[in-house]
Coordinates of C-alpha atoms and ligand atoms in Angstrom, one line a residue:
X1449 CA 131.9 76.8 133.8
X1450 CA 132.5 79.2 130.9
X1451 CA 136.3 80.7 130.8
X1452 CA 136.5 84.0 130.6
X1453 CA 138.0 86.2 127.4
X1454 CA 138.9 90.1 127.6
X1455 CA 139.0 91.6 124.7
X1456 CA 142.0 94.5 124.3
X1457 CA 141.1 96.9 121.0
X1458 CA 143.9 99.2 121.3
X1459 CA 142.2 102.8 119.8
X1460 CA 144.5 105.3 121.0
X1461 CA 146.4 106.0 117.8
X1462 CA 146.6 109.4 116.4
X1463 CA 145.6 108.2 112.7
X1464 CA 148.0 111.1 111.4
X1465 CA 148.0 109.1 108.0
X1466 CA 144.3 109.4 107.5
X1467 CA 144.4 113.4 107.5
X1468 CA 141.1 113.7 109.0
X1469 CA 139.8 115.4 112.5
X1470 CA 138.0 112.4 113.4
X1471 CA 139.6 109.7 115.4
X1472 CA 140.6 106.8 113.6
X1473 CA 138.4 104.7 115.6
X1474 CA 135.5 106.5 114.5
X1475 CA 135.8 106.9 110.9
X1476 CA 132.6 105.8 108.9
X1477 CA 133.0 102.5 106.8
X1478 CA 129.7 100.7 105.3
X1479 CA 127.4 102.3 108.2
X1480 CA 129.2 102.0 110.5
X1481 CA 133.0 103.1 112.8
X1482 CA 136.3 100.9 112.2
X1483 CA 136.4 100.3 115.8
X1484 CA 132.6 98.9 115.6
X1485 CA 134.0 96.0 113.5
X1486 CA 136.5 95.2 115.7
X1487 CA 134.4 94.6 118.9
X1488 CA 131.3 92.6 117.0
X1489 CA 134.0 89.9 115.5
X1490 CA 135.1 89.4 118.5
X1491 CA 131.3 89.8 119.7
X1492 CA 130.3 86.8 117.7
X1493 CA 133.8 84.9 118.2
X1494 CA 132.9 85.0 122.3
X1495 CA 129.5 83.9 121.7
X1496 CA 130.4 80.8 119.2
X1497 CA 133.6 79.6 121.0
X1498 CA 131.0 79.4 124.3
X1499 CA 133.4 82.2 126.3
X1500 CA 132.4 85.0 128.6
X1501 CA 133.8 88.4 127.1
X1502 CA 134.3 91.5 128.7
X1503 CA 135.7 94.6 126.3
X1504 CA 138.1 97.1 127.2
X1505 CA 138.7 99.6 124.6
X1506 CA 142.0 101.6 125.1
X1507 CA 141.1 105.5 124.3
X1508 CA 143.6 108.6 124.2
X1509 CA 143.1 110.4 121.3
X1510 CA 139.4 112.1 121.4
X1511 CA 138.5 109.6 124.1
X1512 CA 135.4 110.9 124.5
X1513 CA 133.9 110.4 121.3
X1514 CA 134.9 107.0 120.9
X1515 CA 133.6 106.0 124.7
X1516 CA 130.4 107.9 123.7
X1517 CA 130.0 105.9 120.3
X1518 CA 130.7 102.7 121.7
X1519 CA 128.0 103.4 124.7
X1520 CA 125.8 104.1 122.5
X1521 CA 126.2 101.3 119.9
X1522 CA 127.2 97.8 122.1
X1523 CA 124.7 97.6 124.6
X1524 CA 125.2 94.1 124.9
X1525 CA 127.9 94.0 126.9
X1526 CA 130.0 95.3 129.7
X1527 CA 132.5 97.6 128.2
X1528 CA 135.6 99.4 129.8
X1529 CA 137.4 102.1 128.4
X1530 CA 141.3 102.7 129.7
X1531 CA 142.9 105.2 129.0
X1532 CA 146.5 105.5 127.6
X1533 CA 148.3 108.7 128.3
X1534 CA 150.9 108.6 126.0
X1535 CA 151.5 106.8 122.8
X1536 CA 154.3 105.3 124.1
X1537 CA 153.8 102.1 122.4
X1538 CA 151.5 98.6 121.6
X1539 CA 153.0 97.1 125.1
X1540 CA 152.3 100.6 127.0
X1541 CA 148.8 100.5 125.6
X1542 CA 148.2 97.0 126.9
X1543 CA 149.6 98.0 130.2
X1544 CA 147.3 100.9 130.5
X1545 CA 144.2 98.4 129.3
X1546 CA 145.5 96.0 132.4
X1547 CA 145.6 98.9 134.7
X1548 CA 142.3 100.3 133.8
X1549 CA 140.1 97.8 133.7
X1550 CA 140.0 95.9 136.8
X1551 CA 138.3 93.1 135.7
X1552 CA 140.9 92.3 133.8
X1553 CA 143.9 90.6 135.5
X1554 CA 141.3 87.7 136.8
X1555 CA 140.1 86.7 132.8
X1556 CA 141.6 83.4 131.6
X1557 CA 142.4 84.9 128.1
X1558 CA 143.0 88.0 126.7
X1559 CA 142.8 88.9 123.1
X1560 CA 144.1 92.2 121.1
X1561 CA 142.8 93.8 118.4
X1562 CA 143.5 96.9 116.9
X1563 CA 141.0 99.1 116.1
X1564 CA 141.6 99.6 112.4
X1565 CA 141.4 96.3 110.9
X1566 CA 137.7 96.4 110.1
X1567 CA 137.5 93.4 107.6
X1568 CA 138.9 90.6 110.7
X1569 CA 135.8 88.6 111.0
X1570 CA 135.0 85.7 113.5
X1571 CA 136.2 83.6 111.7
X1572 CA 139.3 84.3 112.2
X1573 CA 139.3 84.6 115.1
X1574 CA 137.9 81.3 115.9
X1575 CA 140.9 79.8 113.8
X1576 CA 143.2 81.2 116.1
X1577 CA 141.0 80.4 119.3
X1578 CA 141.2 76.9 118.0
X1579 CA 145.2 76.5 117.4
X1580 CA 145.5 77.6 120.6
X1581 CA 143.6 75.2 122.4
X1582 CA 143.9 72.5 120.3
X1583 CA 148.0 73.2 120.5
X1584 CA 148.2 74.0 124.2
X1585 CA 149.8 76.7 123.3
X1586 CA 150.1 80.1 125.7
X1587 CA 149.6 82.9 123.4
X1588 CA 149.2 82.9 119.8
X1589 CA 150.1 85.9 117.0
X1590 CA 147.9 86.2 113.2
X1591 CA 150.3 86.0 110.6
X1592 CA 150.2 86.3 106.8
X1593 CA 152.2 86.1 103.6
X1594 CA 152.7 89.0 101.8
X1595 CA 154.8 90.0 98.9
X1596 CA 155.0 93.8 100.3
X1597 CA 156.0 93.1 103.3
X1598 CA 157.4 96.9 104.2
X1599 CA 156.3 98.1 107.6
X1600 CA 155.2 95.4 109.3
X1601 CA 156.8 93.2 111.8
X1602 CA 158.1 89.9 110.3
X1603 CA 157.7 86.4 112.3
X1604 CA 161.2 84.8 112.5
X1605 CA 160.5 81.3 113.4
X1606 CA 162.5 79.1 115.5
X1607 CA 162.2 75.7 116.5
X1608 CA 159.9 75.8 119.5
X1609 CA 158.4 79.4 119.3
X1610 CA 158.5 82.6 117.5
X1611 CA 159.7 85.9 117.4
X1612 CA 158.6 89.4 115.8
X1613 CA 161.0 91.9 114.3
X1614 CA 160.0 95.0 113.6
X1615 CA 160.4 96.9 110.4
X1616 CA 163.2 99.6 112.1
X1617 CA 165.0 97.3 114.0
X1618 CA 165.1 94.3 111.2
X1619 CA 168.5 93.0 109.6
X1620 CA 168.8 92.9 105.7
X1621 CA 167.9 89.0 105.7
X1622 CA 165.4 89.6 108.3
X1623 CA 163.7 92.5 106.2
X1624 CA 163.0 90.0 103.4
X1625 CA 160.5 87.5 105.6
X1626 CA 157.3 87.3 103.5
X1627 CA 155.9 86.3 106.7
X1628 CA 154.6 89.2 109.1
X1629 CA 152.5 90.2 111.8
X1630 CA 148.7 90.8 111.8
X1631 CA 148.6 92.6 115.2
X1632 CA 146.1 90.0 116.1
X1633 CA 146.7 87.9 119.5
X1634 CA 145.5 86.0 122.0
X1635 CA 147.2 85.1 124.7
X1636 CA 146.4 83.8 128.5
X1637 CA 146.5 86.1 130.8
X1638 CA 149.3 85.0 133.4
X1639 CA 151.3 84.5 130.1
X1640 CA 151.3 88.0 129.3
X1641 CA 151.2 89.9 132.5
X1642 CA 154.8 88.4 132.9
X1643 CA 156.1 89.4 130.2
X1644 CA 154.3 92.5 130.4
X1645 CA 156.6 93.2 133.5
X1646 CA 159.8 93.0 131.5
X1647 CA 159.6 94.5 127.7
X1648 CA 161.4 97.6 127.5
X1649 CA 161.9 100.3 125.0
X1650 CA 165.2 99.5 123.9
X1651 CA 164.6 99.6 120.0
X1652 CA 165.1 101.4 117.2
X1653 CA 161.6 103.4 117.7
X1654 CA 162.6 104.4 121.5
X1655 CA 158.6 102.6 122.0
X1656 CA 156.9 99.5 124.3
X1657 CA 156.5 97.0 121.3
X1658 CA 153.7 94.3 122.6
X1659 CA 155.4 91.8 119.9
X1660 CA 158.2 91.4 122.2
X1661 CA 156.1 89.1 124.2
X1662 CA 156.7 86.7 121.8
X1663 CA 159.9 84.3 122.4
X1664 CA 161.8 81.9 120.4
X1665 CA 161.9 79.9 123.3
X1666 CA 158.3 80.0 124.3
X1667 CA 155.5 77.8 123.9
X1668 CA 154.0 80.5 121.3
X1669 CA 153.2 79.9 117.7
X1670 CA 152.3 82.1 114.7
X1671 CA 149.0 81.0 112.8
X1672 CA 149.4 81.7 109.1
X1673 CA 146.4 82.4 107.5
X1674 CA 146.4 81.8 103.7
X1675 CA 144.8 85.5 102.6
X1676 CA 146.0 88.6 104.0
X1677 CA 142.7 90.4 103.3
X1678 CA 141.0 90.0 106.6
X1679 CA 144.3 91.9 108.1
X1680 CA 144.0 95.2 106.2
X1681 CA 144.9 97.9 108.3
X1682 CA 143.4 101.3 107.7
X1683 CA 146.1 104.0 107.8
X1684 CA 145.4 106.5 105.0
X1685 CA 142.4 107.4 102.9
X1686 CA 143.8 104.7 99.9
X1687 CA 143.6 101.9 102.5
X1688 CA 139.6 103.0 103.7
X1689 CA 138.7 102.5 100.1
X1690 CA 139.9 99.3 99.6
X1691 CA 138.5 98.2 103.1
X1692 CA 135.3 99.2 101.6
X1693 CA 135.9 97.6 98.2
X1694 CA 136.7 94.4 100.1
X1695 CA 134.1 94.9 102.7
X1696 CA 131.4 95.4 99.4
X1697 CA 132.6 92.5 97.8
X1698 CA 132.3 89.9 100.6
X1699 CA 128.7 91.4 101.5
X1700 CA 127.6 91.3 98.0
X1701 CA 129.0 87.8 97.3
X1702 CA 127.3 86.0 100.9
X1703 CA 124.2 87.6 99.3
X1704 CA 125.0 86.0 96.1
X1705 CA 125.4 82.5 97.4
X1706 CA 122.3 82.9 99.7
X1707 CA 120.8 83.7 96.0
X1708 CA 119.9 87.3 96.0
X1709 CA 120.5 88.7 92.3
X1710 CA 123.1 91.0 92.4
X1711 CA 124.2 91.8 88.7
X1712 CA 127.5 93.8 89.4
X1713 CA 128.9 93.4 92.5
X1714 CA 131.4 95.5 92.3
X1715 CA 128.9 98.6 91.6
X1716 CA 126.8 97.5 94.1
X1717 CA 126.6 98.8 97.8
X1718 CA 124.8 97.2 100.6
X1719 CA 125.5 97.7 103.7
X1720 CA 126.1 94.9 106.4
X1721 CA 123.2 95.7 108.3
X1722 CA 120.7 95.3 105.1
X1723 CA 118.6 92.5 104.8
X1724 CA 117.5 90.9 101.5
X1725 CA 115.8 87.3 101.0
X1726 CA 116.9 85.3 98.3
X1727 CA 114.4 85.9 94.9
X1728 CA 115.7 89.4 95.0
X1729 CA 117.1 91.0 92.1
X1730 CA 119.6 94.5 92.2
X1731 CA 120.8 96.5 89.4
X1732 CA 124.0 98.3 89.8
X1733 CA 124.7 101.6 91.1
X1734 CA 122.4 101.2 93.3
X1735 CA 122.9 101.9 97.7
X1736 CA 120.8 100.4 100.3
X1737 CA 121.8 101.7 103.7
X1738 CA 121.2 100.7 107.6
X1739 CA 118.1 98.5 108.4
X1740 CA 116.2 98.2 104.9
X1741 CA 114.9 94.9 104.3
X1742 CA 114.0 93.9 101.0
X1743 CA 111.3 90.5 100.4
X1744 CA 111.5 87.7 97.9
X1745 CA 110.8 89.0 94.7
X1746 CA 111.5 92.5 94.8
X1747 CA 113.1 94.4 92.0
X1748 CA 115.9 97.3 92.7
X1749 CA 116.3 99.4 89.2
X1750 CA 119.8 101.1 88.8
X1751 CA 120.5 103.8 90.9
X1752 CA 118.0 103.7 93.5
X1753 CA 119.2 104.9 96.6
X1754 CA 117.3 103.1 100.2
X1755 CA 117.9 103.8 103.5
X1756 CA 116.3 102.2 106.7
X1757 CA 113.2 101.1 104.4
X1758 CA 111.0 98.5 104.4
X1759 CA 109.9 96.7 101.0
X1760 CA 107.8 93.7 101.0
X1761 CA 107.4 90.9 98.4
X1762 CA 106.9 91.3 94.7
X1763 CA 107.8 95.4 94.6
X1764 CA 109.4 97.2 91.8
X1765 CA 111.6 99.8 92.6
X1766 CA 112.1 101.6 89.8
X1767 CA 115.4 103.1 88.5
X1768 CA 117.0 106.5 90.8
X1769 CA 114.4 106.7 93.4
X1770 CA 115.3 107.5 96.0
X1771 CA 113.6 106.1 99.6
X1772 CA 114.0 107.6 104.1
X1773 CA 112.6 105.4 106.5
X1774 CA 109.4 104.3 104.2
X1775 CA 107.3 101.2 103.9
X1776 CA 106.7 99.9 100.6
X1777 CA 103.6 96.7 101.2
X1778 CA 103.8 93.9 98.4
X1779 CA 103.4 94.5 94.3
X1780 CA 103.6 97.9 94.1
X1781 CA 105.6 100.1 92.1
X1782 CA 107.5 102.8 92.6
X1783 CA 109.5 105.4 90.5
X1784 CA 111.4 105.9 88.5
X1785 CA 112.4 109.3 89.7
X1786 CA 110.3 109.3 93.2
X1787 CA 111.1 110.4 96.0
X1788 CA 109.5 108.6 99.5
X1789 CA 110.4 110.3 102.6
X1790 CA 110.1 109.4 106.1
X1791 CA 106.9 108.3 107.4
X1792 CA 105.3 107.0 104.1
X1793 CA 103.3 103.6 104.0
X1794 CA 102.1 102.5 101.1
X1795 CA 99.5 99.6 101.0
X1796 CA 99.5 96.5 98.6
X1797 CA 99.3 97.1 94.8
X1798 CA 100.1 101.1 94.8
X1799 CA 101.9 102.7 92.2
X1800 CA 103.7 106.3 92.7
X1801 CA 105.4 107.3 89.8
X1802 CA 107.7 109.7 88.1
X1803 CA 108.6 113.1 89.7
X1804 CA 106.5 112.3 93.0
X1805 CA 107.2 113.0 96.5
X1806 CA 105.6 111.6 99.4
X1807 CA 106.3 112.4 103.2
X1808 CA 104.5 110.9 106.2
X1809 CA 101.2 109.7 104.4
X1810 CA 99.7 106.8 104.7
X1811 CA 98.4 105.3 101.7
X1812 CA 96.0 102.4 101.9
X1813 CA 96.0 99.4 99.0
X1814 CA 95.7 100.1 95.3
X1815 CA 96.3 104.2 95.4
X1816 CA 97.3 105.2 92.1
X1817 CA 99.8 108.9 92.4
X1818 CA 101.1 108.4 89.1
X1819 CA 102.8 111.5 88.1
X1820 CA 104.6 115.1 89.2
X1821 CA 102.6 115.2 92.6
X1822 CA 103.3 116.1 96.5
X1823 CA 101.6 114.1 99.5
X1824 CA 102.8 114.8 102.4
X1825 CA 101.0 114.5 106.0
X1826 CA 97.9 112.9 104.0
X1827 CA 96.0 109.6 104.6
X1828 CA 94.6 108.3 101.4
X1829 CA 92.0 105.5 101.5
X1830 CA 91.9 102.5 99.0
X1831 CA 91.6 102.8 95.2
X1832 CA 91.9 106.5 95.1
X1833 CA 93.4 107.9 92.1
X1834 CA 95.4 111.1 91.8
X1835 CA 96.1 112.8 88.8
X1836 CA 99.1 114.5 88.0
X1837 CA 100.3 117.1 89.2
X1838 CA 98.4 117.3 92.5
X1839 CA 99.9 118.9 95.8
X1840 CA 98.9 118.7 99.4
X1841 CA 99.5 122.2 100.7
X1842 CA 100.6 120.5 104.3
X1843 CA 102.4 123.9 105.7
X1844 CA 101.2 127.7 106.4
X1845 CA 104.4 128.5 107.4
X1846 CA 104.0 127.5 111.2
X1847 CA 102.2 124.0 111.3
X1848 CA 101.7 120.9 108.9
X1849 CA 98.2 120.0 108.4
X1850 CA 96.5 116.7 107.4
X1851 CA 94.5 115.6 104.1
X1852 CA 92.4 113.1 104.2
X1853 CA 90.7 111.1 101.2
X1854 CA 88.3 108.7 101.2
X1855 CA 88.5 105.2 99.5
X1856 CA 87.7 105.3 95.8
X1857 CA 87.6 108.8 95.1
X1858 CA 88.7 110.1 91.9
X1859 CA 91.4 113.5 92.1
X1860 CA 91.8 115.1 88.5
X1861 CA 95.3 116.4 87.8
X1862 CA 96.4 119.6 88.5
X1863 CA 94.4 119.7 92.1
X1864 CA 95.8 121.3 95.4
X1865 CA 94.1 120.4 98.3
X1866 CA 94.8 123.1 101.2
X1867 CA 95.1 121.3 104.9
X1868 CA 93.5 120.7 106.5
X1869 CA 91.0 119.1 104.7
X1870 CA 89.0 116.0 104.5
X1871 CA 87.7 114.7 100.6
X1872 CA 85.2 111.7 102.0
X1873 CA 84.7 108.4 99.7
X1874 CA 83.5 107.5 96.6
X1875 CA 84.0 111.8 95.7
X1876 CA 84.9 113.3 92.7
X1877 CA 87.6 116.1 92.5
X1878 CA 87.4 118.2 88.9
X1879 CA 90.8 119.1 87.4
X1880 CA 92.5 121.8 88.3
X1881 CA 90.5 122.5 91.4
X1882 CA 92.0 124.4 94.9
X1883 CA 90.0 122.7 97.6
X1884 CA 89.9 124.5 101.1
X1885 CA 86.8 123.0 102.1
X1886 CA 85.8 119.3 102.9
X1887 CA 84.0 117.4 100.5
X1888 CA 81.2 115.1 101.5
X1889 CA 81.4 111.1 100.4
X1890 CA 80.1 110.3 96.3
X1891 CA 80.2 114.7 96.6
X1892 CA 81.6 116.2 93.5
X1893 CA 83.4 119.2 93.9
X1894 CA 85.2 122.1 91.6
X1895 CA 86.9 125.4 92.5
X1896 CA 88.6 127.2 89.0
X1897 CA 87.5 130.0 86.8
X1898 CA 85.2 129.6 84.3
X1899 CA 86.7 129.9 80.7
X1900 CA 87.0 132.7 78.6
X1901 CA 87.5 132.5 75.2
X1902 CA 87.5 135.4 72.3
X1903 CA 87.7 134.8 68.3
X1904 CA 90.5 136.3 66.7
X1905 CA 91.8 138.2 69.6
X1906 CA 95.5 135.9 69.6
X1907 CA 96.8 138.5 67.6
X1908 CA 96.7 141.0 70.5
X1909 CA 99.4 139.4 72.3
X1910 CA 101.6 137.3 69.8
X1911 CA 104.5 139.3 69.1
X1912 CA 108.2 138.8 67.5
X1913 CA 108.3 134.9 65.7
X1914 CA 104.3 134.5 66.7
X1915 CA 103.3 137.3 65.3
X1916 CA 99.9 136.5 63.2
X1917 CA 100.2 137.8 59.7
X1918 CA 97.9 140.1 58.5
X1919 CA 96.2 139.1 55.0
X1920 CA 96.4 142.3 52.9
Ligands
LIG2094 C1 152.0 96.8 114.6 C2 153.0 95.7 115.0 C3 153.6 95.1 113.8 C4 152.5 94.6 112.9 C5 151.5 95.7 112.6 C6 150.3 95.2 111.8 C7 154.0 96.4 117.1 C8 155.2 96.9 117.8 N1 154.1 96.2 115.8 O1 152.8 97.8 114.0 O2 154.4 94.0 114.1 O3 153.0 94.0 111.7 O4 151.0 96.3 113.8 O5 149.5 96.2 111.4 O6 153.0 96.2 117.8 N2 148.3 102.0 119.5 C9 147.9 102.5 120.7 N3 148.9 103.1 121.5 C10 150.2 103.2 121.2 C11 150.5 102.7 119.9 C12 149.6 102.1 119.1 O7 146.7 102.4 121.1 O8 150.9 103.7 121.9 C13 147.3 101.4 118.7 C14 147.0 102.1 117.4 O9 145.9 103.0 117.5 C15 146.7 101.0 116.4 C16 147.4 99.7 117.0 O10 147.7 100.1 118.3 O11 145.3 100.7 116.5 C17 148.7 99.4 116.2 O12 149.6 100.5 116.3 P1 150.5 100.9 115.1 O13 151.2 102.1 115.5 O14 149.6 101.0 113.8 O15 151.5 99.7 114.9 P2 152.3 99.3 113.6 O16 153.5 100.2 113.5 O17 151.4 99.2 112.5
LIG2095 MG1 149.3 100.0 112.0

């Protein structure tokens, strides 16, 4: 039978230090909310140590949002969400997580995380998990050497167990332990509804410190882990940017070893959720964002900006394009300068170039929109050219209309075609033409002016600098 884990994140903190509205919990990092990162490490831990986890995320603080979020977000599994009146301390928050989830008194093991330390991985976690089994130990605390030790709580060891001396309350000698306190535990779950029962608020902060469960006397040990990266906290804007320096690095460097070309991983930003086969090469300065997936071969230009796009093998993005929820097929090329909006599919082999914008258009294999030109709601058939300059005129101010072109048709530069309309295959489209009616397959069609032109008549007009001068 699979023991059972709960899983504490303690998320009712104020987050004064970070000077934002939003709740700490929900504060954006890499496409995602620090508490998100919290609850899939342990996610993952659960489901590689073979345990059954149940979450119970400890609100107070605009407990609302953060239930709504993580609703929304982990489907996967059951989730409670207790709330904690008062900030009256880590061990008050854990009581109010044991009194508001009722599941939770009858787990095995309970864990504690904070919500703030986004860059704890299951890892780990798993290192922990394992000392304390392999130890028979009844609770175990994350620890880490540091040589800035100020505000944490430092791990006095003694010969059996442990115990954890806040900042406030530590003597001089005390205060200068290198060792200290991740905020990470487990614990079994008898162990620490004991002691639960008897840790008061007799400290220099007047607060419930859950780090008093640990005893000197206990069969408890600290687990010191040999970076103290994975433990950053977030408490002010300094410490979110160096979370997401961190976080950037260690994303970009398991692509790297997976063998994805990134050329400056430091200037480099891919979110977690991105996913890129090895054979794929990225310039820097360049951002690809929630669920774009980039194939073998594929080439990211500096500066390109991608979000939830799909681009398939053998592409060339071309440098600051910028691409919403499109579909790029394999060898084509895009940019530099374009712009692909939601809704575009381009086939195999296109090309869109410089200064183009597409929006919900479909455009089958080998469509050439090379320069200056706006397609939106348009399906455009194989082999079709467009020259520069054209524009789909999708909108009379109420409704978007559809253009449709047929495969191999030839569209001169300069062209707007004014949806709905339908341009069948094989047709030709002079330059410079409005079309407002359809035209038929191999039809060839032109709408402009016919020119004027008169000798010597220049003059008329050029004034100032362009005058023409007049021979005497
Ligand atoms: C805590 C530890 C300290 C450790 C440090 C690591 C205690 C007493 N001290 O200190 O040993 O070195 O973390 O970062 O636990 N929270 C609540 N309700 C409360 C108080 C806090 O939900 O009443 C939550 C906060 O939102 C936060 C977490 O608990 O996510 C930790 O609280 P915080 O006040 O940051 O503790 P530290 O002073 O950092
Ligand atoms: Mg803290």
């Amino acid at each position: 039978m699979t023991d059972k884990i709960g899983v504490a994140i303690l998320a009712a903190g104020l987050g004064k230090r970070m000077g934002v509205e939003i709740a700490k919990p929900l504060i954006p990092l890499m496409g995602a909310k620090l508490v998100d990162y919290s609850i899939d490490a342990a996610s993952s831990f659960a489901s590689s140590a073979n345990l059954e986890v149940q979450f119970g995320i400890v609100v107070g603080h605009q407990k609302e949002a953060v239930e709504t979020h993580v609703k929304a977000k982990h489907t996967a599994h059951k989730t409670s969400f207790p709330v904690q009146k008062e900030q009256k301390g880590t061990a008050d928050a854990l009581r109010s997580y044991f009194d508001g989830c009722d599941w939770a008194k009858e787990t095995k093991y309970t864990m504690v995380l904070c919500a703030d330390t986004p860059l704890i991985t299951s890892k780990e976690l798993e290192e922990l998990w394992s000392e304390l089994k392999n130890k028979n130990l009844s609770a175990v605390a994350a620890s880490f050497e540091t040589k800035n030790p100020y505000g944490y709580g430092r791990i006095v060891r003694a010969e059996k167990g442990f115990a954890i001396i806040e900042e406030k309350d530590a003597t001089d000698a005390q205060r200068k332990i290198t060792e200290v306190n991740s905020g990470l535990y487990i614990f079994e779950t008898e162990l620490i509804l004991n002691r639960l029962k008897n840790i008061d608020s007799n400290n220099n902060s007047g607060e419930f410190y859950l780090t008093d469960a640990f005893e000197p006397s206990g069969n408890v040990s600290p687990v010191c882990f040999s970076s103290e990266i994975p433990f950053l906290g977030v408490n002010s804007p300094v410490q979110l940017s160096t979370a997401l320096h961190q976080l950037k690095l260690r994303t970009n460097e398991e692509h790297q070893a997976r063998g994805v070309l990134i050329l400056d991983r430091a200037h480099t930003y891919i979110e977690p959720s991105v996913s890129l086969d090895a054979g794929v090469t990225i310039y820097p300065n360049t951002f690809l964002h929630g669920n774009t997936e980039i194939k073998a071969g594929s080439l990211i230009e500096p500066g390109c900006i991608l979000k939830d796009s799909k681009i398939s093998s053998q592409v060339t993005i071309k440098a600051y394009s910028y691409l919403e929820n499109a579909e790029v097929q394999s060898q084509c090329a895009v940019g530099p300068y374009a712009r692909l909006r939601p809704g575009t599919k381009l086939g195999e082999q296109c090309k869109v170039g410089n200064f183009v914008e597409i929006k919900k258009a479909d455009l089958d294999k080998k469509v050439s929109v090379s320069h200056l030109s706006y397609v939106g709601d348009a399906e455009i058939g194989e082999n079709v050219n467009i020259g520069c300059g054209f524009i789909t005129c999708n909108y009379d101010g109420e409704s978007k209309h559809l253009t449709k072109i047929g495969k191999n048709s030839f569209i001169g530069s300069d062209t707007q075609m004014i949806a709905p309309v339908e341009v069948g295959e094989s047709a030709f489209v002079a330059s410079g033409s409005t079309i407002n009616q359809d035209v038929p397959s191999q039809g060839f069609a032109l709408s402009r002016a016919r020119q004027v032109t008169k000798e010597k008549m220049a003059s008329r007009f050029l004034k100032g600098k362009w005058a023409i001068e007049k021979k005497s």
